[in-house]
Amino acid sequence: MSTRRHFLQKASLTTLALSLPFSDSIAKALGQQEPKVLRVALMGLGSYASRVAEAMKDCSRAKLVGVISGTPSKIEQWKQKHGLSAQNCYSYENVDQIKSNKDIDAVYVITPNGLHKEHTLTLAKAGKHVICEKPMATTAQEGQEMIAACKAAGVQLLIGYRMHFEANTLDIVKKQRAGEFGKTLFFQGLSGFVIGNPSQWRLNKLLSGGGAMMDIGIYSINGARYLLGEEPIWVTAQETKTDPVKFGEGIDETITFQMGFPSGATASCLSTYSLNYLDKFFLSGTKGFAEMQPSTGYGPIKAWTHVGPLQHSHVTHQTTQMDKMAALILDGKLPLIPVDGEEGLKDMRIVDAIYQAVKTGEKVII
Ligand code: NDP
């Protein structure tokens, strides 16, 4: 009898589940609560923040609820466009008041690189989880301070590595880890674009921390690490500059660099602000290869291996990223390729080493 009642109960739950909208049905029918949503404020309303905000409209686990900006007119526009409440909007001067705001869980720092540390420290102190854009800082020392501050405040620090959630990238990483390419002994990363406006912050050392390496070359560093599945132990690097006026002191225009890994694998990479159509990864192993082009742009990412093309459909990177980051912060669900502060720090240590190698002309041991 009890088995029969159990069956009937289950059957009626199933009927109920089928009659509700799909996203709610299972959880509601089983009496579970709907998954929590991460309430996010964006800091720095520039071009990338606009892209993130658009992408977040399709998120199921993350919601844009506030902004922090130095430009009052932008706050007004964003309030209208995204239906934000005035209490969730701040300037850089009063952002410490966010501490008492119970409607914001996390802040996504999308300001110039040279401000990431200061902004992260302020937000950690205010008790908010921080998602910080790449590069996490301008030096490894700054990155360490950011990690320590977030740890001390008991908040999470994530770095905006959107490629760590991209389907083709993840597929190749899984294939590499499963040995499908054999022993992977060579990576090539080409990262670059022609930078425009010479007066932008990206060409101002104080705000950028460096040139193309900080901005775009870091994708090749990061890609080498996740596709080879190892951490480099040395780097060598060479810089060339064709326009010393546009690319002043401390702003690298083009750097070629090499990295060596414990297995004996090597990486050969190019970072530049002076060439377009440079967005390519190549991974070579004893049994096969993987190639991606474009490899880190906004997509669709195109990838193929010795077996043939990968067929994963394109999803806006920042939509997946924000949903997965919400799952990480709210549920502790770890991604295959980490996106925490330590992951950002690993890249910063390599950036530091590359700049040192350029300066000294020597092989730098990491
Ligand atoms: P933008 O110049 O378009 O926007 C930066 C914004 O930061 C400004 O609009 C401004 O917003 C705010 N800001 C605060 N202080 C300053 C200052 N002193 N000078 C200039 N801006 C200031 O840059 P992006 O959006 O392209 O880049 C921002 C960050 O995002 C960088 O770290 C970059 O590396 C990263 N990024 C990451 C990408 C990715 O794919 N993951 C892609 C593009 C960028 P406000 O007026 O609201 O204060």
Coordinates of C-alpha atoms and ligand atoms in Angstrom, one line a residue, residues 42-52 67-75 78 90-92 108-116 119 132-136 159-163 200-202 204 207-208 214-216 218-219 273 296-298 317-318 321, ligand 1:
L42 CA 29.6 46.6 -12.2
M43 CA 32.4 49.1 -11.4
G44 CA 33.7 51.2 -14.3
L45 CA 31.1 51.7 -17.0
G46 CA 33.3 51.5 -20.1
S47 CA 33.1 49.4 -23.2
Y48 CA 33.7 46.0 -21.6
A49 CA 31.2 46.7 -18.8
S50 CA 28.6 47.4 -21.4
R51 CA 29.3 44.1 -23.1
V52 CA 29.1 42.3 -19.7
V67 CA 26.9 50.2 -10.7
I68 CA 29.9 52.2 -9.5
S69 CA 31.0 55.0 -11.8
G70 CA 32.9 58.2 -11.8
T71 CA 30.6 59.7 -14.4
P72 CA 27.2 60.8 -13.1
S73 CA 25.6 60.9 -16.6
K74 CA 26.5 57.3 -17.1
I75 CA 24.8 56.3 -13.8
W78 CA 22.5 52.8 -16.8
Y90 CA 27.7 54.6 -6.2
S91 CA 30.7 56.8 -7.1
Y92 CA 34.3 55.9 -6.4
Y108 CA 32.8 43.2 -10.9
V109 CA 35.8 45.5 -11.3
I110 CA 36.1 46.6 -14.9
T111 CA 38.3 49.7 -14.5
P112 CA 41.8 50.3 -16.0
N113 CA 44.4 47.7 -14.8
G114 CA 46.3 50.2 -12.6
L115 CA 43.2 50.7 -10.5
H116 CA 42.3 47.0 -9.9
H119 CA 39.3 49.0 -6.1
C132 CA 38.2 41.5 -11.2
E133 CA 39.1 41.9 -14.8
K134 CA 42.3 40.6 -16.3
P135 CA 45.1 41.4 -15.8
M136 CA 44.3 41.1 -12.1
I159 CA 39.4 37.0 -12.2
G160 CA 37.4 37.6 -15.4
Y161 CA 38.9 34.7 -17.4
R162 CA 35.9 34.2 -19.7
M163 CA 37.8 31.6 -21.9
Q200 CA 43.7 56.0 -24.2
W201 CA 44.5 54.6 -20.8
R202 CA 45.9 51.4 -22.3
N204 CA 49.4 55.2 -20.1
L207 CA 46.8 53.1 -15.6
S208 CA 47.7 50.1 -17.8
M214 CA 49.2 43.2 -20.0
D215 CA 46.2 43.6 -22.3
I216 CA 46.4 40.9 -24.9
I218 CA 48.3 37.6 -21.2
Y219 CA 45.9 35.4 -23.2
Y273 CA 49.6 46.1 -30.4
T296 CA 40.3 34.1 -27.3
G297 CA 38.2 36.7 -29.1
Y298 CA 34.5 37.2 -28.3
H317 CA 31.1 34.1 -23.2
Q318 CA 30.2 36.6 -20.5
Q321 CA 31.1 33.2 -17.3
Ligands
NDP1 P1 37.2 51.4 -21.0 O1 38.2 52.5 -21.2 O2 36.3 51.2 -22.1 O3 36.4 51.6 -19.6 C1 37.1 51.7 -18.4 C2 36.2 52.5 -17.5 O4 36.8 52.6 -16.2 C3 35.9 53.9 -17.9 O5 34.8 54.0 -18.8 C4 35.5 54.6 -16.6 O6 34.2 54.3 -16.2 C5 36.4 53.8 -15.6 N1 37.5 54.5 -15.1 C6 37.8 54.8 -13.8 N2 38.9 55.6 -13.7 C7 39.4 55.7 -14.9 C8 40.5 56.4 -15.4 N3 41.4 57.1 -14.7 N4 40.7 56.4 -16.8 C9 39.9 55.8 -17.6 N5 38.7 55.1 -17.1 C10 38.5 55.1 -15.8 O7 38.1 50.1 -20.8 P2 37.6 48.6 -21.0 O8 36.2 48.5 -20.6 O9 38.0 48.2 -22.4 O10 38.6 47.8 -20.0 C11 38.4 47.8 -18.6 C12 39.1 46.5 -18.0 O11 38.5 45.4 -18.6 C13 40.6 46.4 -18.3 O12 41.2 45.8 -17.1 C14 40.7 45.4 -19.4 O13 41.9 44.7 -19.5 C15 39.5 44.5 -19.2 N6 38.9 44.0 -20.4 C16 38.7 42.6 -20.4 C17 38.2 42.0 -21.5 C18 37.9 40.6 -21.5 O14 37.6 40.0 -22.6 N7 38.0 39.9 -20.4 C19 37.9 42.8 -22.7 C20 38.1 44.2 -22.6 C21 38.6 44.8 -21.5 P3 33.3 55.3 -15.4 O15 33.2 56.6 -16.2 O16 32.0 54.6 -15.2 O17 34.0 55.6 -14.1

